[in-house]
């Protein structure tokens, strides 16, 4: 490998791709610092975008930043670079989540094929067709998670029922918590806030669920009259549970990278995806989500997969707001 250094314009374009990653309530809790003299790119958490009520340990924040980190790795690979990543490099500064340097490999980096999926990936809250995901596609998604050190499982019939019941319990607990609803409302802009560059806009809520069991978070619940059309969702949704061996900040960053690799691979496969963390936000429910065959696994995310209509992208903050050049 030849150790050269990308220029600032190139790194800026990579950050432009990285900010397209998913994050809890589209809060986009990341900042980047480029140091051209050393060729180091730092990924920081943006603590002003933390959610103390629904994400007090900042697990979800780390997962979102991990997804942005993986997306940047893919963008660099597309440009012919390999990112060398050190997670949590500064024990004295916990805001620094990762430090990246870049090298030119002899051949094309192996993440390059995922690049077209960065802009194709969406969080899709529309009904899916109910067509099952083929076993070979499931195997490929499990391999994508393993490549990042995580475990992806597709619950069987009885475990799927348990997962759906746990998410329903989380929905009920959420509805009964004014503090949680207030925090969610902050990240769901209403009419008149269309120019916001973050949060989940009303057009991305999806329809009201008239029937079906698909676990799609209802961001409009409890916010007043609901004029959205009703729809029938899948009665037997295809869900996957992403787990990591540990449950510390480094594991959460690992989970975010694995999650994004799975999502990008799913997009290339023509699958629509939805993330659901509701049951994971309640400690008393989270442990029961784990794969019963994975005794040491720590659940980090539930992913709904299937075939659905195209949906528009959600807003993103401009690169100038999240990238600092030293």
PDB file of C-alpha atoms in Angstrom:
ATOM      1  CA  UNK A   1       0.000   0.000   0.000  1.00  0.00           C
ATOM      2  CA  UNK A   2       1.137   3.530  -0.780  1.00  0.00           C
ATOM      3  CA  UNK A   3       0.692   5.925   2.095  1.00  0.00           C
ATOM      4  CA  UNK A   4      -0.419   9.173   0.450  1.00  0.00           C
ATOM      5  CA  UNK A   5      -3.017  11.631   1.628  1.00  0.00           C
ATOM      6  CA  UNK A   6      -6.421  12.641   0.200  1.00  0.00           C
ATOM      7  CA  UNK A   7      -7.002  16.334  -0.339  1.00  0.00           C
ATOM      8  CA  UNK A   8      -9.605  18.411   1.492  1.00  0.00           C
ATOM      9  CA  UNK A   9     -12.060  18.466  -1.426  1.00  0.00           C
ATOM     10  CA  UNK A  10     -12.003  14.669  -1.582  1.00  0.00           C
ATOM     11  CA  UNK A  11     -12.589  14.264   2.152  1.00  0.00           C
ATOM     12  CA  UNK A  12     -15.396  16.822   1.983  1.00  0.00           C
ATOM     13  CA  UNK A  13     -17.131  14.718  -0.670  1.00  0.00           C
ATOM     14  CA  UNK A  14     -16.804  11.637   1.540  1.00  0.00           C
ATOM     15  CA  UNK A  15     -18.434  13.450   4.442  1.00  0.00           C
ATOM     16  CA  UNK A  16     -21.225  14.445   2.040  1.00  0.00           C
ATOM     17  CA  UNK A  17     -21.903  10.745   1.552  1.00  0.00           C
ATOM     18  CA  UNK A  18     -21.464   9.887   5.242  1.00  0.00           C
ATOM     19  CA  UNK A  19     -24.230  12.272   6.363  1.00  0.00           C
ATOM     20  CA  UNK A  20     -26.745  10.218   4.364  1.00  0.00           C
ATOM     21  CA  UNK A  21     -26.521   7.483   7.006  1.00  0.00           C
ATOM     22  CA  UNK A  22     -29.571   6.733   9.170  1.00  0.00           C
ATOM     23  CA  UNK A  23     -29.748   7.864  12.791  1.00  0.00           C
ATOM     24  CA  UNK A  24     -32.302   7.728  15.568  1.00  0.00           C
ATOM     25  CA  UNK A  25     -35.130  10.123  14.619  1.00  0.00           C
ATOM     26  CA  UNK A  26     -32.785  11.465  11.921  1.00  0.00           C
ATOM     27  CA  UNK A  27     -31.012  13.544  14.576  1.00  0.00           C
ATOM     28  CA  UNK A  28     -27.683  13.226  12.690  1.00  0.00           C
ATOM     29  CA  UNK A  29     -25.547  13.248  15.881  1.00  0.00           C
ATOM     30  CA  UNK A  30     -22.143  13.467  14.190  1.00  0.00           C
ATOM     31  CA  UNK A  31     -19.409  15.955  13.487  1.00  0.00           C
ATOM     32  CA  UNK A  32     -16.183  15.511  11.519  1.00  0.00           C
ATOM     33  CA  UNK A  33     -12.793  17.218  11.885  1.00  0.00           C
ATOM     34  CA  UNK A  34     -10.272  16.978   9.073  1.00  0.00           C
ATOM     35  CA  UNK A  35      -6.615  17.544   9.876  1.00  0.00           C
ATOM     36  CA  UNK A  36      -4.845  17.949   6.508  1.00  0.00           C
ATOM     37  CA  UNK A  37      -1.377  18.222   8.029  1.00  0.00           C
ATOM     38  CA  UNK A  38      -1.599  14.709   9.514  1.00  0.00           C
ATOM     39  CA  UNK A  39      -4.158  13.182   7.119  1.00  0.00           C
ATOM     40  CA  UNK A  40      -6.439  12.288  10.022  1.00  0.00           C
ATOM     41  CA  UNK A  41     -10.213  12.557   9.995  1.00  0.00           C
ATOM     42  CA  UNK A  42     -11.896  12.545  13.410  1.00  0.00           C
ATOM     43  CA  UNK A  43     -15.501  11.521  13.981  1.00  0.00           C
ATOM     44  CA  UNK A  44     -17.050  13.229  17.011  1.00  0.00           C
ATOM     45  CA  UNK A  45     -20.419  12.804  18.662  1.00  0.00           C
ATOM     46  CA  UNK A  46     -22.626  15.892  18.665  1.00  0.00           C
ATOM     47  CA  UNK A  47     -23.917  15.750  22.231  1.00  0.00           C
ATOM     48  CA  UNK A  48     -26.382  18.566  21.533  1.00  0.00           C
ATOM     49  CA  UNK A  49     -28.340  15.990  19.511  1.00  0.00           C
ATOM     50  CA  UNK A  50     -28.515  13.375  22.258  1.00  0.00           C
ATOM     51  CA  UNK A  51     -31.878  12.142  23.576  1.00  0.00           C
ATOM     52  CA  UNK A  52     -31.646  11.876  27.368  1.00  0.00           C
ATOM     53  CA  UNK A  53     -35.103  10.325  27.811  1.00  0.00           C
ATOM     54  CA  UNK A  54     -35.154   7.680  25.090  1.00  0.00           C
ATOM     55  CA  UNK A  55     -31.384   7.163  24.735  1.00  0.00           C
ATOM     56  CA  UNK A  56     -29.849   8.044  28.130  1.00  0.00           C
ATOM     57  CA  UNK A  57     -26.714   5.904  27.646  1.00  0.00           C
ATOM     58  CA  UNK A  58     -26.281   7.305  24.111  1.00  0.00           C
ATOM     59  CA  UNK A  59     -26.296   3.817  22.672  1.00  0.00           C
ATOM     60  CA  UNK A  60     -28.486   4.916  19.772  1.00  0.00           C
ATOM     61  CA  UNK A  61     -26.300   7.969  19.209  1.00  0.00           C
ATOM     62  CA  UNK A  62     -23.235   5.736  18.864  1.00  0.00           C
ATOM     63  CA  UNK A  63     -25.076   3.430  16.456  1.00  0.00           C
ATOM     64  CA  UNK A  64     -25.977   6.373  14.223  1.00  0.00           C
ATOM     65  CA  UNK A  65     -22.384   7.617  14.264  1.00  0.00           C
ATOM     66  CA  UNK A  66     -21.203   4.089  13.472  1.00  0.00           C
ATOM     67  CA  UNK A  67     -23.501   4.055  10.436  1.00  0.00           C
ATOM     68  CA  UNK A  68     -21.994   7.348   9.262  1.00  0.00           C
ATOM     69  CA  UNK A  69     -18.513   5.921   9.825  1.00  0.00           C
ATOM     70  CA  UNK A  70     -19.230   2.896   7.664  1.00  0.00           C
ATOM     71  CA  UNK A  71     -20.750   5.062   4.935  1.00  0.00           C
ATOM     72  CA  UNK A  72     -17.592   7.143   4.872  1.00  0.00           C
ATOM     73  CA  UNK A  73     -15.522   3.974   4.561  1.00  0.00           C
ATOM     74  CA  UNK A  74     -17.588   2.997   1.513  1.00  0.00           C
ATOM     75  CA  UNK A  75     -17.229   6.476  -0.029  1.00  0.00           C
ATOM     76  CA  UNK A  76     -13.458   6.333   0.446  1.00  0.00           C
ATOM     77  CA  UNK A  77     -13.348   2.862  -1.091  1.00  0.00           C
ATOM     78  CA  UNK A  78     -15.240   4.114  -4.144  1.00  0.00           C
ATOM     79  CA  UNK A  79     -12.497   6.734  -4.608  1.00  0.00           C
ATOM     80  CA  UNK A  80      -9.812   4.066  -4.348  1.00  0.00           C
ATOM     81  CA  UNK A  81      -8.839   4.513  -0.695  1.00  0.00           C
ATOM     82  CA  UNK A  82      -8.985   2.224   2.327  1.00  0.00           C
ATOM     83  CA  UNK A  83      -9.822   3.783   5.683  1.00  0.00           C
ATOM     84  CA  UNK A  84      -7.871   2.615   8.688  1.00  0.00           C
ATOM     85  CA  UNK A  85     -10.086   3.139  11.717  1.00  0.00           C
ATOM     86  CA  UNK A  86      -9.269   3.439  15.404  1.00  0.00           C
ATOM     87  CA  UNK A  87     -12.365   3.473  17.587  1.00  0.00           C
ATOM     88  CA  UNK A  88     -12.421   5.633  20.725  1.00  0.00           C
ATOM     89  CA  UNK A  89      -8.800   6.733  20.238  1.00  0.00           C
ATOM     90  CA  UNK A  90      -8.684   9.333  23.014  1.00  0.00           C
ATOM     91  CA  UNK A  91      -9.651   8.103  26.468  1.00  0.00           C
ATOM     92  CA  UNK A  92      -9.456  11.680  27.775  1.00  0.00           C
ATOM     93  CA  UNK A  93     -11.946  13.014  25.214  1.00  0.00           C
ATOM     94  CA  UNK A  94     -15.060  10.858  24.994  1.00  0.00           C
ATOM     95  CA  UNK A  95     -16.595  12.962  22.241  1.00  0.00           C
ATOM     96  CA  UNK A  96     -14.038  11.510  19.767  1.00  0.00           C
ATOM     97  CA  UNK A  97     -15.563   8.268  18.514  1.00  0.00           C
ATOM     98  CA  UNK A  98     -13.116   7.361  15.755  1.00  0.00           C
ATOM     99  CA  UNK A  99      -9.924   8.463  14.052  1.00  0.00           C
ATOM    100  CA  UNK A 100      -9.409   7.590  10.393  1.00  0.00           C
ATOM    101  CA  UNK A 101      -6.350   7.647   8.173  1.00  0.00           C
ATOM    102  CA  UNK A 102      -6.307   6.595   4.536  1.00  0.00           C
ATOM    103  CA  UNK A 103      -4.076   4.465   2.331  1.00  0.00           C
ATOM    104  CA  UNK A 104      -4.082   3.498  -1.323  1.00  0.00           C
ATOM    105  CA  UNK A 105      -4.427  -0.307  -1.645  1.00  0.00           C
ATOM    106  CA  UNK A 106      -2.918  -2.223  -4.514  1.00  0.00           C
ATOM    107  CA  UNK A 107      -6.361  -3.148  -5.876  1.00  0.00           C
ATOM    108  CA  UNK A 108      -9.850  -1.727  -5.638  1.00  0.00           C
ATOM    109  CA  UNK A 109     -11.124  -1.745  -2.005  1.00  0.00           C
ATOM    110  CA  UNK A 110     -13.712  -4.448  -1.326  1.00  0.00           C
ATOM    111  CA  UNK A 111     -16.386  -2.019  -0.083  1.00  0.00           C
ATOM    112  CA  UNK A 112     -16.621  -0.191  -3.421  1.00  0.00           C
ATOM    113  CA  UNK A 113     -19.580  -2.278  -4.762  1.00  0.00           C
ATOM    114  CA  UNK A 114     -21.778  -0.907  -1.953  1.00  0.00           C
ATOM    115  CA  UNK A 115     -21.348   2.705  -3.049  1.00  0.00           C
ATOM    116  CA  UNK A 116     -24.416   2.960  -5.360  1.00  0.00           C
ATOM    117  CA  UNK A 117     -26.630   1.949  -2.424  1.00  0.00           C
ATOM    118  CA  UNK A 118     -25.711   4.980  -0.296  1.00  0.00           C
ATOM    119  CA  UNK A 119     -28.234   7.233  -2.041  1.00  0.00           C
ATOM    120  CA  UNK A 120     -30.651   4.412  -2.785  1.00  0.00           C
ATOM    121  CA  UNK A 121     -31.132   3.455   0.869  1.00  0.00           C
ATOM    122  CA  UNK A 122     -34.220   4.895   2.577  1.00  0.00           C
ATOM    123  CA  UNK A 123     -36.095   4.280   5.810  1.00  0.00           C
ATOM    124  CA  UNK A 124     -39.375   3.009   4.383  1.00  0.00           C
ATOM    125  CA  UNK A 125     -42.493   3.194   6.601  1.00  0.00           C
ATOM    126  CA  UNK A 126     -44.899   2.168   3.852  1.00  0.00           C
ATOM    127  CA  UNK A 127     -46.618  -1.235   3.732  1.00  0.00           C
ATOM    128  CA  UNK A 128     -44.535  -4.003   2.160  1.00  0.00           C
ATOM    129  CA  UNK A 129     -45.954  -6.635  -0.162  1.00  0.00           C
ATOM    130  CA  UNK A 130     -45.538  -9.526   2.243  1.00  0.00           C
ATOM    131  CA  UNK A 131     -43.380 -11.429  -0.251  1.00  0.00           C
ATOM    132  CA  UNK A 132     -40.802 -13.363   1.791  1.00  0.00           C
ATOM    133  CA  UNK A 133     -37.121 -12.525   1.572  1.00  0.00           C
ATOM    134  CA  UNK A 134     -35.349 -15.371  -0.215  1.00  0.00           C
ATOM    135  CA  UNK A 135     -33.019 -17.539   1.915  1.00  0.00           C
ATOM    136  CA  UNK A 136     -30.003 -16.658  -0.226  1.00  0.00           C
ATOM    137  CA  UNK A 137     -30.631 -12.938   0.364  1.00  0.00           C
ATOM    138  CA  UNK A 138     -30.954 -13.544   4.105  1.00  0.00           C
ATOM    139  CA  UNK A 139     -27.670 -15.442   4.063  1.00  0.00           C
ATOM    140  CA  UNK A 140     -25.990 -12.532   2.305  1.00  0.00           C
ATOM    141  CA  UNK A 141     -27.253 -10.061   4.891  1.00  0.00           C
ATOM    142  CA  UNK A 142     -26.057 -12.291   7.730  1.00  0.00           C
ATOM    143  CA  UNK A 143     -22.644 -12.420   6.061  1.00  0.00           C
ATOM    144  CA  UNK A 144     -22.625  -8.613   5.801  1.00  0.00           C
ATOM    145  CA  UNK A 145     -23.191  -8.334   9.558  1.00  0.00           C
ATOM    146  CA  UNK A 146     -20.493 -10.925  10.294  1.00  0.00           C
ATOM    147  CA  UNK A 147     -18.006  -8.994   8.179  1.00  0.00           C
ATOM    148  CA  UNK A 148     -18.311  -6.139  10.699  1.00  0.00           C
ATOM    149  CA  UNK A 149     -18.155  -8.385  13.768  1.00  0.00           C
ATOM    150  CA  UNK A 150     -21.906  -8.524  14.480  1.00  0.00           C
ATOM    151  CA  UNK A 151     -24.604 -11.199  14.337  1.00  0.00           C
ATOM    152  CA  UNK A 152     -27.849 -10.930  12.365  1.00  0.00           C
ATOM    153  CA  UNK A 153     -30.658 -13.383  13.029  1.00  0.00           C
ATOM    154  CA  UNK A 154     -34.088 -13.826  11.459  1.00  0.00           C
ATOM    155  CA  UNK A 155     -36.522 -14.869  14.206  1.00  0.00           C
ATOM    156  CA  UNK A 156     -38.486 -18.056  13.676  1.00  0.00           C
ATOM    157  CA  UNK A 157     -42.252 -18.160  14.161  1.00  0.00           C
ATOM    158  CA  UNK A 158     -42.442 -18.217  17.969  1.00  0.00           C
ATOM    159  CA  UNK A 159     -39.542 -15.789  18.443  1.00  0.00           C
ATOM    160  CA  UNK A 160     -41.064 -13.435  15.862  1.00  0.00           C
ATOM    161  CA  UNK A 161     -44.255 -13.357  17.927  1.00  0.00           C
ATOM    162  CA  UNK A 162     -42.176 -12.494  21.005  1.00  0.00           C
ATOM    163  CA  UNK A 163     -40.376  -9.677  19.175  1.00  0.00           C
ATOM    164  CA  UNK A 164     -43.658  -8.211  17.935  1.00  0.00           C
ATOM    165  CA  UNK A 165     -45.172  -8.398  21.430  1.00  0.00           C
ATOM    166  CA  UNK A 166     -42.140  -6.647  22.930  1.00  0.00           C
ATOM    167  CA  UNK A 167     -42.365  -3.844  20.384  1.00  0.00           C
ATOM    168  CA  UNK A 168     -46.085  -3.503  21.085  1.00  0.00           C
ATOM    169  CA  UNK A 169     -45.305  -3.232  24.809  1.00  0.00           C
ATOM    170  CA  UNK A 170     -42.759  -0.515  24.042  1.00  0.00           C
ATOM    171  CA  UNK A 171     -45.347   1.356  21.965  1.00  0.00           C
ATOM    172  CA  UNK A 172     -47.764   1.275  24.903  1.00  0.00           C
ATOM    173  CA  UNK A 173     -45.111   2.452  27.364  1.00  0.00           C
ATOM    174  CA  UNK A 174     -44.119   5.236  24.987  1.00  0.00           C
ATOM    175  CA  UNK A 175     -47.712   6.415  24.646  1.00  0.00           C
ATOM    176  CA  UNK A 176     -48.035   6.620  28.442  1.00  0.00           C
ATOM    177  CA  UNK A 177     -44.841   8.662  28.924  1.00  0.00           C
ATOM    178  CA  UNK A 178     -45.315  12.406  28.313  1.00  0.00           C
ATOM    179  CA  UNK A 179     -41.558  12.958  28.617  1.00  0.00           C
ATOM    180  CA  UNK A 180     -40.799  10.431  25.891  1.00  0.00           C
ATOM    181  CA  UNK A 181     -43.532  11.795  23.638  1.00  0.00           C
ATOM    182  CA  UNK A 182     -42.194  15.317  24.123  1.00  0.00           C
ATOM    183  CA  UNK A 183     -38.724  14.242  23.032  1.00  0.00           C
ATOM    184  CA  UNK A 184     -40.080  12.443  19.974  1.00  0.00           C
ATOM    185  CA  UNK A 185     -42.174  15.467  19.052  1.00  0.00           C
ATOM    186  CA  UNK A 186     -39.023  17.595  19.038  1.00  0.00           C
ATOM    187  CA  UNK A 187     -37.633  15.418  16.248  1.00  0.00           C
ATOM    188  CA  UNK A 188     -40.831  15.222  14.196  1.00  0.00           C
ATOM    189  CA  UNK A 189     -41.282  18.656  12.587  1.00  0.00           C
ATOM    190  CA  UNK A 190     -44.875  19.643  11.960  1.00  0.00           C
ATOM    191  CA  UNK A 191     -46.367  21.969   9.352  1.00  0.00           C
ATOM    192  CA  UNK A 192     -44.331  25.132   9.011  1.00  0.00           C
ATOM    193  CA  UNK A 193     -41.017  23.398   9.729  1.00  0.00           C
ATOM    194  CA  UNK A 194     -40.436  22.034   6.233  1.00  0.00           C
ATOM    195  CA  UNK A 195     -37.113  23.840   5.969  1.00  0.00           C
ATOM    196  CA  UNK A 196     -35.561  21.867   8.844  1.00  0.00           C
ATOM    197  CA  UNK A 197     -32.525  19.839   7.860  1.00  0.00           C
ATOM    198  CA  UNK A 198     -33.026  17.129  10.481  1.00  0.00           C
ATOM    199  CA  UNK A 199     -35.736  15.095  12.154  1.00  0.00           C
ATOM    200  CA  UNK A 200     -38.470  12.943  10.620  1.00  0.00           C
ATOM    201  CA  UNK A 201     -40.753  15.079   8.418  1.00  0.00           C
ATOM    202  CA  UNK A 202     -44.456  14.285   8.174  1.00  0.00           C
ATOM    203  CA  UNK A 203     -44.112  12.955   4.623  1.00  0.00           C
ATOM    204  CA  UNK A 204     -41.879  10.164   5.982  1.00  0.00           C
ATOM    205  CA  UNK A 205     -44.322   8.987   8.676  1.00  0.00           C
ATOM    206  CA  UNK A 206     -46.049   6.531   6.370  1.00  0.00           C
ATOM    207  CA  UNK A 207     -49.769   5.733   6.577  1.00  0.00           C
ATOM    208  CA  UNK A 208     -51.732   4.787   9.682  1.00  0.00           C
ATOM    209  CA  UNK A 209     -51.754   1.044  10.258  1.00  0.00           C
ATOM    210  CA  UNK A 210     -55.266  -0.249   9.768  1.00  0.00           C
ATOM    211  CA  UNK A 211     -54.297  -3.899   9.980  1.00  0.00           C
ATOM    212  CA  UNK A 212     -51.196  -6.054   9.999  1.00  0.00           C
ATOM    213  CA  UNK A 213     -48.333  -6.683  12.404  1.00  0.00           C
ATOM    214  CA  UNK A 214     -45.411  -4.826  10.846  1.00  0.00           C
ATOM    215  CA  UNK A 215     -43.590  -2.878  13.591  1.00  0.00           C
ATOM    216  CA  UNK A 216     -43.473   0.632  12.116  1.00  0.00           C
ATOM    217  CA  UNK A 217     -43.074   3.435  14.625  1.00  0.00           C
ATOM    218  CA  UNK A 218     -46.029   5.813  14.519  1.00  0.00           C
ATOM    219  CA  UNK A 219     -44.477   9.256  14.866  1.00  0.00           C
ATOM    220  CA  UNK A 220     -47.902  10.896  14.634  1.00  0.00           C
ATOM    221  CA  UNK A 221     -49.352   9.028  17.634  1.00  0.00           C
ATOM    222  CA  UNK A 222     -50.774  11.373  20.236  1.00  0.00           C
ATOM    223  CA  UNK A 223     -50.024  14.514  18.222  1.00  0.00           C
ATOM    224  CA  UNK A 224     -53.627  15.440  17.458  1.00  0.00           C
ATOM    225  CA  UNK A 225     -56.030  14.660  14.601  1.00  0.00           C
ATOM    226  CA  UNK A 226     -54.471  12.243  12.162  1.00  0.00           C
ATOM    227  CA  UNK A 227     -55.477  12.834   8.549  1.00  0.00           C
ATOM    228  CA  UNK A 228     -53.117  10.276   7.051  1.00  0.00           C
ATOM    229  CA  UNK A 229     -54.693   7.487   4.996  1.00  0.00           C
ATOM    230  CA  UNK A 230     -54.956   4.069   6.623  1.00  0.00           C
ATOM    231  CA  UNK A 231     -53.303   1.001   5.125  1.00  0.00           C
ATOM    232  CA  UNK A 232     -52.931  -2.715   5.677  1.00  0.00           C
ATOM    233  CA  UNK A 233     -49.369  -3.742   6.545  1.00  0.00           C
ATOM    234  CA  UNK A 234     -47.781  -7.199   6.456  1.00  0.00           C
ATOM    235  CA  UNK A 235     -49.381  -9.798   8.676  1.00  0.00           C
ATOM    236  CA  UNK A 236     -46.171 -11.817   8.775  1.00  0.00           C
ATOM    237  CA  UNK A 237     -43.369  -9.243   8.582  1.00  0.00           C
ATOM    238  CA  UNK A 238     -39.794 -10.233   7.829  1.00  0.00           C
ATOM    239  CA  UNK A 239     -37.686  -9.011  10.747  1.00  0.00           C
ATOM    240  CA  UNK A 240     -34.029  -9.355  11.637  1.00  0.00           C
ATOM    241  CA  UNK A 241     -32.342  -8.681  14.976  1.00  0.00           C
ATOM    242  CA  UNK A 242     -28.810  -7.291  14.972  1.00  0.00           C
ATOM    243  CA  UNK A 243     -26.627  -8.248  17.946  1.00  0.00           C
ATOM    244  CA  UNK A 244     -23.070  -7.636  19.116  1.00  0.00           C
ATOM    245  CA  UNK A 245     -20.899  -9.730  21.461  1.00  0.00           C
ATOM    246  CA  UNK A 246     -20.447  -6.837  23.903  1.00  0.00           C
ATOM    247  CA  UNK A 247     -22.450  -3.835  24.979  1.00  0.00           C
ATOM    248  CA  UNK A 248     -20.025  -0.946  25.457  1.00  0.00           C
ATOM    249  CA  UNK A 249     -19.543   2.191  23.317  1.00  0.00           C
ATOM    250  CA  UNK A 250     -17.093   0.417  20.988  1.00  0.00           C
ATOM    251  CA  UNK A 251     -19.687  -2.333  20.447  1.00  0.00           C
ATOM    252  CA  UNK A 252     -22.355   0.262  19.645  1.00  0.00           C
ATOM    253  CA  UNK A 253     -20.081   1.796  17.005  1.00  0.00           C
ATOM    254  CA  UNK A 254     -19.501  -1.700  15.650  1.00  0.00           C
ATOM    255  CA  UNK A 255     -23.265  -2.250  15.583  1.00  0.00           C
ATOM    256  CA  UNK A 256     -23.790   0.945  13.592  1.00  0.00           C
ATOM    257  CA  UNK A 257     -21.242  -0.116  11.006  1.00  0.00           C
ATOM    258  CA  UNK A 258     -22.745  -3.591  10.726  1.00  0.00           C
ATOM    259  CA  UNK A 259     -26.260  -2.157  10.519  1.00  0.00           C
ATOM    260  CA  UNK A 260     -25.316   0.138   7.662  1.00  0.00           C
ATOM    261  CA  UNK A 261     -23.518  -2.640   5.816  1.00  0.00           C
ATOM    262  CA  UNK A 262     -26.669  -4.761   6.073  1.00  0.00           C
ATOM    263  CA  UNK A 263     -28.867  -1.867   4.922  1.00  0.00           C
ATOM    264  CA  UNK A 264     -26.680  -1.069   1.923  1.00  0.00           C
ATOM    265  CA  UNK A 265     -26.493  -4.727   0.933  1.00  0.00           C
ATOM    266  CA  UNK A 266     -30.286  -4.967   1.267  1.00  0.00           C
ATOM    267  CA  UNK A 267     -30.709  -1.913  -0.967  1.00  0.00           C
ATOM    268  CA  UNK A 268     -28.528  -3.516  -3.648  1.00  0.00           C
ATOM    269  CA  UNK A 269     -30.726  -6.610  -3.359  1.00  0.00           C
ATOM    270  CA  UNK A 270     -33.815  -4.507  -4.110  1.00  0.00           C
ATOM    271  CA  UNK A 271     -35.151  -4.699  -0.543  1.00  0.00           C
ATOM    272  CA  UNK A 272     -36.877  -1.930   1.377  1.00  0.00           C
ATOM    273  CA  UNK A 273     -35.906  -1.529   5.030  1.00  0.00           C
ATOM    274  CA  UNK A 274     -37.198   0.033   8.232  1.00  0.00           C
ATOM    275  CA  UNK A 275     -35.311   0.414  11.495  1.00  0.00           C
ATOM    276  CA  UNK A 276     -37.100  -0.065  14.804  1.00  0.00           C
ATOM    277  CA  UNK A 277     -35.473   0.558  18.182  1.00  0.00           C
ATOM    278  CA  UNK A 278     -38.597   0.974  20.343  1.00  0.00           C
ATOM    279  CA  UNK A 279     -38.208  -2.149  22.482  1.00  0.00           C
ATOM    280  CA  UNK A 280     -34.466  -1.487  22.703  1.00  0.00           C
ATOM    281  CA  UNK A 281     -35.153   1.846  24.393  1.00  0.00           C
ATOM    282  CA  UNK A 282     -36.685   0.096  27.430  1.00  0.00           C
ATOM    283  CA  UNK A 283     -34.090  -1.946  29.387  1.00  0.00           C
ATOM    284  CA  UNK A 284     -36.698  -4.304  30.762  1.00  0.00           C
ATOM    285  CA  UNK A 285     -37.715  -5.292  27.201  1.00  0.00           C
ATOM    286  CA  UNK A 286     -34.411  -5.187  25.373  1.00  0.00           C
ATOM    287  CA  UNK A 287     -32.809  -8.389  26.677  1.00  0.00           C
ATOM    288  CA  UNK A 288     -35.802 -10.496  25.649  1.00  0.00           C
ATOM    289  CA  UNK A 289     -35.262  -9.508  21.995  1.00  0.00           C
ATOM    290  CA  UNK A 290     -32.054 -11.488  21.698  1.00  0.00           C
ATOM    291  CA  UNK A 291     -31.653 -14.537  19.531  1.00  0.00           C
ATOM    292  CA  UNK A 292     -32.402 -17.470  21.873  1.00  0.00           C
ATOM    293  CA  UNK A 293     -29.563 -19.412  20.216  1.00  0.00           C
ATOM    294  CA  UNK A 294     -27.086 -16.606  20.929  1.00  0.00           C
ATOM    295  CA  UNK A 295     -26.651 -16.630  24.695  1.00  0.00           C
ATOM    296  CA  UNK A 296     -24.020 -13.869  24.730  1.00  0.00           C
ATOM    297  CA  UNK A 297     -25.623 -11.577  22.155  1.00  0.00           C
ATOM    298  CA  UNK A 298     -26.694  -8.005  22.945  1.00  0.00           C
ATOM    299  CA  UNK A 299     -29.587  -6.797  20.738  1.00  0.00           C
ATOM    300  CA  UNK A 300     -28.851  -3.451  19.096  1.00  0.00           C
ATOM    301  CA  UNK A 301     -31.477  -2.991  16.367  1.00  0.00           C
ATOM    302  CA  UNK A 302     -34.555  -4.571  14.788  1.00  0.00           C
ATOM    303  CA  UNK A 303     -34.630  -4.338  10.992  1.00  0.00           C
ATOM    304  CA  UNK A 304     -37.770  -4.850   8.914  1.00  0.00           C
ATOM    305  CA  UNK A 305     -37.120  -6.043   5.359  1.00  0.00           C
ATOM    306  CA  UNK A 306     -39.304  -6.618   2.346  1.00  0.00           C
ATOM    307  CA  UNK A 307     -40.530  -5.172  -0.908  1.00  0.00           C
ATOM    308  CA  UNK A 308     -42.152  -1.775  -0.838  1.00  0.00           C
ATOM    309  CA  UNK A 309     -42.705   1.374  -2.907  1.00  0.00           C
ATOM    310  CA  UNK A 310     -40.055   4.002  -3.459  1.00  0.00           C
ATOM    311  CA  UNK A 311     -40.025   6.761  -0.853  1.00  0.00           C
ATOM    312  CA  UNK A 312     -38.312  10.168  -0.856  1.00  0.00           C
ATOM    313  CA  UNK A 313     -35.178  10.864   1.172  1.00  0.00           C
ATOM    314  CA  UNK A 314     -35.339  12.648   4.503  1.00  0.00           C
ATOM    315  CA  UNK A 315     -33.469  15.955   4.958  1.00  0.00           C
ATOM    316  CA  UNK A 316     -29.803  16.210   5.864  1.00  0.00           C
ATOM    317  CA  UNK A 317     -27.668  18.943   7.367  1.00  0.00           C
ATOM    318  CA  UNK A 318     -25.213  20.512   4.905  1.00  0.00           C
ATOM    319  CA  UNK A 319     -21.620  19.353   5.014  1.00  0.00           C
ATOM    320  CA  UNK A 320     -20.523  22.844   5.998  1.00  0.00           C
ATOM    321  CA  UNK A 321     -22.402  22.403   9.255  1.00  0.00           C
ATOM    322  CA  UNK A 322     -20.811  19.095  10.240  1.00  0.00           C
ATOM    323  CA  UNK A 323     -17.252  19.305   8.878  1.00  0.00           C
ATOM    324  CA  UNK A 324     -14.468  21.383  10.395  1.00  0.00           C
ATOM    325  CA  UNK A 325     -11.160  21.708   8.550  1.00  0.00           C
ATOM    326  CA  UNK A 326      -8.238  22.426  10.842  1.00  0.00           C
TER     327      UNK A 326
END
